[in-house]
Tab-separated table of C-alpha atoms in Angstrom:
chain	number	residue	atom	x	y	z
M	137	MET	CA	267.786	13.471	-57.335
M	138	THR	CA	270.748	15.772	-57.921
M	139	GLU	CA	270.700	19.310	-56.614
M	140	GLY	CA	269.275	21.796	-59.078
M	141	SER	CA	267.585	19.128	-61.179
M	142	ASP	CA	264.420	20.135	-63.062
M	143	PHE	CA	262.843	16.754	-62.410
M	144	ARG	CA	260.562	15.989	-59.486
M	145	HIS	CA	260.025	12.792	-57.566
M	146	TRP	CA	256.874	10.945	-58.552
M	147	ASP	CA	255.702	10.997	-54.953
M	148	GLU	CA	255.755	14.805	-55.080
M	149	LEU	CA	253.156	15.005	-57.841
M	150	ILE	CA	249.711	16.172	-56.787
M	151	PRO	CA	247.202	13.334	-56.205
M	152	ASP	CA	245.023	14.412	-59.149
M	153	ALA	CA	247.947	14.099	-61.576
M	154	LEU	CA	248.945	10.734	-60.132
M	155	GLY	CA	245.362	9.522	-60.388
M	156	LEU	CA	245.195	10.361	-64.083
M	157	ILE	CA	248.446	8.471	-64.654
M	158	PHE	CA	247.386	5.455	-62.618
M	159	SER	CA	244.053	5.263	-64.444
M	160	LYS	CA	245.995	3.978	-67.462
M	161	LEU	CA	247.209	0.937	-65.521
M	162	PRO	CA	245.416	-2.428	-65.217
M	163	LEU	CA	242.915	-2.638	-62.378
M	164	GLN	CA	244.959	-5.273	-60.547
M	165	GLU	CA	247.971	-3.004	-60.342
M	166	ILE	CA	245.972	-0.002	-59.203
M	167	LEU	CA	244.482	-1.938	-56.304
M	168	THR	CA	247.376	-4.144	-55.289
M	169	VAL	CA	250.691	-2.648	-56.353
M	170	ILE	CA	250.294	1.125	-56.355
M	171	PRO	CA	249.036	1.483	-52.734
M	172	ARG	CA	252.129	-0.377	-51.483
M	173	VAL	CA	254.677	1.870	-53.169
M	174	CYS	CA	254.381	4.937	-50.967
M	175	LYS	CA	251.868	6.932	-48.978
M	176	SER	CA	251.210	9.588	-51.621
M	177	TRP	CA	250.514	6.933	-54.258
M	178	ALA	CA	248.153	5.109	-51.923
M	179	LYS	CA	246.304	8.364	-51.332
M	180	ALA	CA	245.996	9.002	-55.068
M	181	VAL	CA	244.356	5.605	-55.584
M	182	LEU	CA	241.567	6.671	-53.249
M	183	GLY	CA	240.821	9.752	-55.334
M	184	PRO	CA	238.254	9.992	-58.150
M	185	TYR	CA	240.684	10.352	-61.052
M	186	CYS	CA	241.545	6.646	-61.022
M	187	TRP	CA	237.895	5.667	-61.199
M	188	GLN	CA	236.255	7.728	-63.907
M	189	GLU	CA	236.292	4.553	-65.986
M	190	ILE	CA	235.699	1.257	-64.173
M	191	ASP	CA	236.065	-1.946	-66.178
M	192	ILE	CA	235.770	-5.092	-64.068
M	193	GLU	CA	233.892	-7.122	-66.680
M	194	GLU	CA	236.509	-9.853	-67.008
M	195	TRP	CA	237.135	-10.081	-63.271
M	196	SER	CA	233.436	-10.087	-62.359
M	197	SER	CA	232.749	-12.974	-64.744
M	198	ARG	CA	234.832	-15.209	-62.462
M	199	CYS	CA	233.622	-14.068	-59.043
M	200	GLN	CA	230.770	-14.641	-56.653
M	201	PRO	CA	227.974	-12.049	-57.082
M	202	ASP	CA	228.276	-10.791	-53.503
M	203	ASN	CA	231.967	-10.051	-53.998
M	204	VAL	CA	231.235	-8.260	-57.263
M	205	ASP	CA	228.637	-6.086	-55.537
M	206	ARG	CA	231.051	-5.092	-52.785
M	207	MET	CA	233.855	-4.310	-55.202
M	208	LEU	CA	231.516	-2.274	-57.380
M	209	GLN	CA	230.235	-0.241	-54.447
M	210	MET	CA	233.764	0.534	-53.318
M	211	LEU	CA	235.005	1.664	-56.725
M	212	VAL	CA	231.907	3.657	-57.637
M	213	ASN	CA	232.055	5.486	-54.316
M	214	ARG	CA	235.671	6.345	-55.001
M	215	SER	CA	234.691	7.927	-58.327
M	216	GLY	CA	233.085	10.767	-56.396
M	217	GLY	CA	230.343	11.329	-58.944
M	218	SER	CA	232.740	11.518	-61.894
M	219	LEU	CA	232.077	7.998	-63.243
M	220	ARG	CA	231.912	8.049	-67.050
M	221	LYS	CA	232.219	4.363	-67.967
M	222	LEU	CA	231.207	1.194	-66.135
M	223	CYS	CA	231.669	-2.356	-67.402
M	224	VAL	CA	230.602	-5.272	-65.203
M	225	THR	CA	228.955	-8.603	-65.900
M	226	GLY	CA	226.571	-10.940	-64.112
M	227	LEU	CA	224.966	-8.602	-61.588
M	228	HIS	CA	222.190	-10.319	-59.627
M	229	ASN	CA	221.177	-8.002	-56.798
M	230	SER	CA	218.403	-5.521	-57.628
M	231	ASN	CA	219.830	-3.060	-55.099
M	232	ILE	CA	223.099	-2.808	-56.997
M	233	PHE	CA	221.298	-1.594	-60.126
M	234	SER	CA	219.666	1.178	-58.116
M	235	PHE	CA	223.055	2.003	-56.622
M	236	ILE	CA	224.543	2.380	-60.109
M	237	ALA	CA	221.645	4.594	-61.211
M	238	ASP	CA	222.117	6.810	-58.150
M	239	HIS	CA	225.726	7.470	-59.226
M	240	ALA	CA	225.080	7.819	-62.957
M	241	GLY	CA	225.011	11.600	-63.249
M	242	SER	CA	228.093	11.607	-65.502
M	243	LEU	CA	227.811	8.022	-66.772
M	244	GLN	CA	228.043	7.710	-70.547
M	245	THR	CA	228.921	4.055	-71.173
M	246	LEU	CA	227.170	1.299	-69.243
M	247	ARG	CA	227.864	-2.361	-69.969
M	248	LEU	CA	225.848	-4.890	-67.933
M	249	PRO	CA	225.911	-8.131	-69.974
M	250	ARG	CA	224.533	-11.359	-68.463
M	251	SER	CA	222.924	-9.468	-65.620
M	252	ASN	CA	219.769	-10.549	-63.845
M	253	ILE	CA	217.813	-7.370	-64.485
M	254	SER	CA	214.072	-7.220	-65.146
M	255	ASP	CA	211.765	-4.973	-67.151
M	256	ALA	CA	210.279	-3.522	-63.976
M	257	LEU	CA	213.716	-2.621	-62.638
M	258	VAL	CA	214.828	-1.041	-65.905
M	259	GLU	CA	211.682	1.082	-65.956
M	260	GLN	CA	212.394	2.099	-62.374
M	261	ILE	CA	215.975	3.282	-62.943
M	262	ALA	CA	215.967	4.423	-66.593
M	263	GLY	CA	215.120	8.010	-65.678
M	264	ARG	CA	218.387	8.263	-63.735
M	265	LEU	CA	220.436	7.020	-66.693
M	266	SER	CA	219.635	9.921	-68.997
M	267	ALA	CA	223.314	10.748	-69.628
M	268	VAL	CA	224.112	7.261	-70.983
M	269	THR	CA	225.059	7.218	-74.663
M	270	PHE	CA	226.129	3.559	-74.985
M	271	PHE	CA	224.309	0.647	-73.365
M	272	ASP	CA	225.101	-3.090	-73.347
M	273	LEU	CA	222.341	-5.426	-72.198
M	274	SER	CA	223.481	-8.508	-74.088
M	275	TYR	CA	222.451	-11.904	-72.731
M	276	CYS	CA	220.099	-10.358	-70.159
M	277	ASP	CA	217.313	-12.921	-70.446
M	278	LYS	CA	214.704	-11.284	-68.219
M	279	ILE	CA	214.225	-8.076	-70.162
M	280	SER	CA	212.105	-7.460	-73.241
M	281	ALA	CA	210.945	-4.675	-75.534
M	282	ARG	CA	209.592	-2.883	-72.443
M	283	SER	CA	213.097	-2.261	-71.198
M	284	LEU	CA	214.393	-1.072	-74.550
M	285	GLU	CA	211.464	1.294	-74.933
M	286	SER	CA	212.057	2.742	-71.479
M	287	ILE	CA	215.779	3.191	-72.188
M	288	GLY	CA	215.071	4.843	-75.520
M	289	LYS	CA	212.587	7.283	-74.032
M	290	ASN	CA	214.897	8.312	-71.189
M	291	CYS	CA	218.348	8.135	-72.805
M	292	LYS	CA	217.789	10.727	-75.514
M	293	ALA	CA	221.476	10.900	-76.478
M	294	LEU	CA	221.844	7.135	-76.978
M	295	VAL	CA	224.062	6.340	-79.968
M	296	GLY	CA	224.931	2.710	-79.288
M	297	ILE	CA	223.230	-0.349	-77.868
M	298	CYS	CA	224.238	-4.008	-77.662
M	299	ARG	CA	221.416	-6.514	-77.292
M	300	ASN	CA	223.026	-9.755	-78.435
M	301	LEU	CA	221.502	-13.087	-77.458
M	302	HIS	CA	222.978	-16.534	-77.028
M	303	PRO	CA	222.348	-18.813	-80.036
M	304	LEU	CA	221.430	-21.762	-77.832
M	305	HIS	CA	218.703	-19.709	-76.161
M	306	THR	CA	217.068	-18.588	-79.397
M	307	ALA	CA	217.422	-21.725	-81.507
M	308	GLY	CA	214.011	-22.786	-82.793
M	309	MET	CA	212.208	-19.693	-81.526
M	310	PRO	CA	209.546	-18.101	-83.759
M	311	LEU	CA	210.103	-14.634	-85.175
M	312	LEU	CA	209.995	-11.994	-82.477
M	313	ASP	CA	210.283	-8.408	-83.686
M	314	ASP	CA	209.027	-6.426	-80.702
M	315	GLU	CA	212.520	-5.416	-79.511
M	316	ALA	CA	213.487	-4.272	-82.996
M	317	TYR	CA	210.368	-2.133	-83.259
M	318	ALA	CA	210.999	-0.659	-79.801
M	319	ILE	CA	214.491	0.343	-80.895
M	320	ALA	CA	213.210	1.860	-84.128
M	321	ALA	CA	210.534	3.851	-82.305
M	322	THR	CA	212.655	5.305	-79.491
M	323	MET	CA	216.346	5.427	-80.559
M	324	PRO	CA	216.596	7.607	-83.688
M	325	LYS	CA	220.213	8.703	-83.023
M	326	LEU	CA	221.704	5.212	-83.029
M	327	GLU	CA	225.034	4.775	-84.774
M	328	HIS	CA	225.935	1.327	-83.445
M	329	LEU	CA	223.486	-1.568	-82.952
M	330	GLU	CA	224.173	-5.211	-82.103
M	331	MET	CA	221.313	-7.736	-82.216
M	332	ALA	CA	223.125	-10.996	-82.905
M	333	TYR	CA	221.019	-14.188	-82.793
M	334	HIS	CA	217.693	-12.412	-82.480
M	335	PRO	CA	214.780	-14.139	-84.276
M	336	LEU	CA	214.132	-11.060	-86.423
M	337	SER	CA	212.303	-10.567	-89.691
M	338	THR	CA	213.546	-8.528	-92.640
M	339	LYS	CA	210.637	-6.123	-92.152
M	340	SER	CA	211.643	-5.195	-88.602
M	341	VAL	CA	215.261	-4.632	-89.645
M	342	MET	CA	214.145	-2.379	-92.492
M	343	THR	CA	212.094	-0.395	-89.971
M	344	ILE	CA	215.248	0.131	-87.906
M	345	LEU	CA	217.200	1.269	-90.964
M	346	SER	CA	214.472	3.737	-91.912
M	347	SER	CA	214.157	5.106	-88.367
M	348	CYS	CA	217.868	5.347	-87.529
M	349	PRO	CA	219.464	7.330	-90.385
M	350	ASN	CA	222.812	7.731	-88.563
M	351	LEU	CA	223.375	3.991	-88.195
M	352	GLU	CA	226.914	3.000	-89.172
M	353	PHE	CA	227.194	-0.541	-87.783
M	354	LEU	CA	224.583	-3.281	-87.507
M	355	ASP	CA	225.381	-6.739	-86.134
M	356	LEU	CA	222.889	-9.307	-87.442
M	357	ARG	CA	224.946	-12.449	-87.019
M	358	GLY	CA	222.697	-15.437	-86.599
M	359	CYS	CA	219.508	-13.555	-87.569
M	360	TRP	CA	218.788	-16.259	-90.090
M	361	ASP	CA	215.467	-14.940	-91.395
M	362	VAL	CA	216.795	-11.518	-92.340
M	363	ARG	CA	217.436	-11.010	-96.050
M	364	LEU	CA	219.408	-7.903	-96.960
M	365	GLU	CA	221.058	-7.655	-100.358
M	366	ASP	CA	224.522	-6.147	-100.286
M	367	LYS	CA	223.816	-4.007	-103.352
M	368	PHE	CA	220.642	-2.609	-101.822
M	369	VAL	CA	222.373	-1.715	-98.555
M	370	ALA	CA	225.299	-0.099	-100.383
M	371	GLU	CA	222.970	2.068	-102.476
M	372	LYS	CA	220.436	3.061	-99.830
M	373	PHE	CA	222.693	3.177	-96.757
M	374	PRO	CA	226.245	3.909	-97.963
M	375	LYS	CA	227.584	4.623	-94.444
M	376	LEU	CA	226.241	1.371	-93.003
M	377	ARG	CA	228.302	-1.732	-92.343
M	378	VAL	CA	226.252	-4.892	-91.762
M	379	LEU	CA	227.767	-7.926	-90.074
M	380	GLY	CA	225.863	-11.142	-90.801
M	381	PRO	CA	223.332	-12.683	-90.895
M	382	LEU	CA	225.598	-15.509	-92.062
M	383	VAL	CA	228.341	-16.557	-89.666
M	384	ARG	CA	231.204	-17.485	-91.934
M	385	ASP	CA	233.486	-18.910	-89.279
M	386	TYR	CA	232.761	-21.719	-86.877
M	387	TYR	CA	230.930	-20.244	-83.920
M	388	GLU	CA	233.383	-20.098	-81.080
M	389	ARG	CA	232.139	-20.916	-77.639
M	390	ASN	CA	230.479	-17.854	-76.213
M	391	GLU	CA	231.792	-16.247	-73.060
M	392	TRP	CA	228.473	-17.139	-71.506
M	393	ASP	CA	229.514	-20.793	-71.496
M	394	GLU	CA	232.859	-19.983	-69.972
M	395	CYS	CA	231.547	-17.726	-67.232
M	396	SER	CA	228.128	-19.093	-66.299
M	397	ASP	CA	229.493	-20.982	-63.294
M	398	TYR	CA	230.803	-18.108	-61.205
M	399	SER	CA	231.858	-20.414	-58.388
M	400	TYR	CA	234.689	-21.690	-60.592
M	401	ILE	CA	237.886	-19.660	-60.312
M	402	SER	CA	240.492	-20.454	-62.927
M	403	ASP	CA	244.063	-21.179	-61.879
M	404	ASP	CA	245.086	-18.705	-64.552
M	405	LEU	CA	243.331	-15.856	-62.820
M	406	ALA	CA	246.117	-13.529	-61.754
M	407	TRP	CA	244.462	-12.032	-58.718
M	408	ASP	CA	242.280	-13.041	-55.839
M	409	PHE	CA	239.534	-11.453	-53.826
M	410	SER	CA	239.425	-11.679	-50.047
M	411	ALA	CA	236.582	-9.890	-48.313
M	412	ASP	CA	237.784	-10.628	-44.822
M	413	TYR	CA	241.430	-9.600	-44.969
M	414	PHE	CA	240.742	-5.896	-44.591
M	415	ASP	CA	237.973	-5.776	-42.021
M	416	ASP	CA	236.949	-2.261	-41.073
M	417	ASP	CA	236.997	-3.266	-37.414
M	418	ALA	CA	240.090	-5.420	-37.542
M	419	GLU	CA	243.176	-4.325	-35.632
M	420	SER	CA	245.454	-6.625	-37.623
M	421	TYR	CA	245.358	-4.559	-40.795
M	422	ASP	CA	248.976	-4.448	-41.906
M	423	ASP	CA	248.934	-1.647	-44.425
M	424	PRO	CA	251.257	1.183	-43.325
M	425	TRP	CA	248.645	3.799	-44.259
M	426	ASP	CA	245.650	2.131	-42.615
M	427	ASP	CA	244.400	5.267	-40.857
M	428	GLU	CA	243.440	7.051	-44.055
M	429	ASP	CA	243.988	4.700	-46.986
M	430	ARG	CA	242.170	1.516	-46.032
M	431	LEU	CA	240.588	-0.526	-48.791
M	432	GLU	CA	237.187	-0.561	-47.104
M	433	GLY	CA	237.119	-4.235	-46.201
M	434	LEU	CA	238.444	-5.488	-49.520
M	435	GLU	CA	241.701	-6.927	-50.725
M	436	LEU	CA	242.839	-7.871	-54.185
M	437	ARG	CA	246.142	-9.673	-54.190
M	438	PHE	CA	248.190	-11.602	-56.699
M	439	TYR	CA	248.274	-15.369	-56.267
M	440	GLU	CA	251.942	-15.418	-57.165
M	441	GLY	CA	252.792	-11.989	-55.804
M	442	ILE	CA	253.703	-13.137	-52.294
M	443	ASP	CA	257.398	-13.571	-51.771
M	444	GLU	CA	257.450	-16.225	-49.076
M	445	VAL	CA	261.226	-16.500	-49.134
M	446	GLY	CA	261.782	-12.818	-48.578
M	447	GLY	CA	258.862	-12.505	-46.228
M	448	GLY	CA	257.416	-9.624	-48.235
M	449	PHE	CA	254.841	-9.122	-50.929
M	450	GLY	CA	257.189	-9.009	-53.911
M	451	TRP	CA	256.162	-5.456	-54.800
M	452	PRO	CA	258.298	-3.647	-57.368
M	453	PRO	CA	260.810	-1.110	-56.044
M	454	SER	CA	259.595	2.449	-55.541
M	455	PRO	CA	260.469	4.659	-58.506
């Protein structure tokens, strides 16, 4: 930098400002590239401003549950109570749900599709999720109307909920309206509702429409027994957009099919998880800032990011 310049080095920015900037980057880069640039950047990654929104849904769909739990605990702890959005899939450990609820004071968006959560557990933690305004419990097969009722009673500001089901799991099932009635009875402020492939009746859907006057989007794809005339909806609910029940395009393979075998890791996955590389007790930790900026026993590294010829990690040059 030339003398008298009005510009400052990036490494001279305060950690809070750096954290807000880094939060716009992909998760892989925040965890693998940024900490290697310089000490001040590594310190910023440990601060809460990078982790107010945590989206590891895609990554978690390809990982072992234990690794997902450890990653989630690390990132949520880094948020320092400022977590506003959390997206993760396929959680299996009941303790991790309680952990999320314990750190949900500022949480507004919570996406937990394909998770192994039960009615009893939802009832146990719902009271600690009162700040949540958008919930995704799609493809969670072990919950029922009990869970939705508990969420509705505790999350008074709820404006969106996703409760889509897999078509192969509901094919041939008799009509089952209890979840629709639970939503209608406890979620009057809803603006966004997804219930694709539910075995619903027209009556239960009409109850939702009557009970949720602010509803603007309703996903009924695959709800084959629902009959809603376009003219009727346009006249009675002019703000409402209804998707379905007919699925006009060929049903593409659901992500459930692609991600159900978590032991499979695609060769296209750009980054890897190693729980043993950064051991809290290990003396071989090779990060230059290991005294204060350790990654708490976790490493995420690029498969193709190691420059074997140069002997380094192939990190981009410091700005």
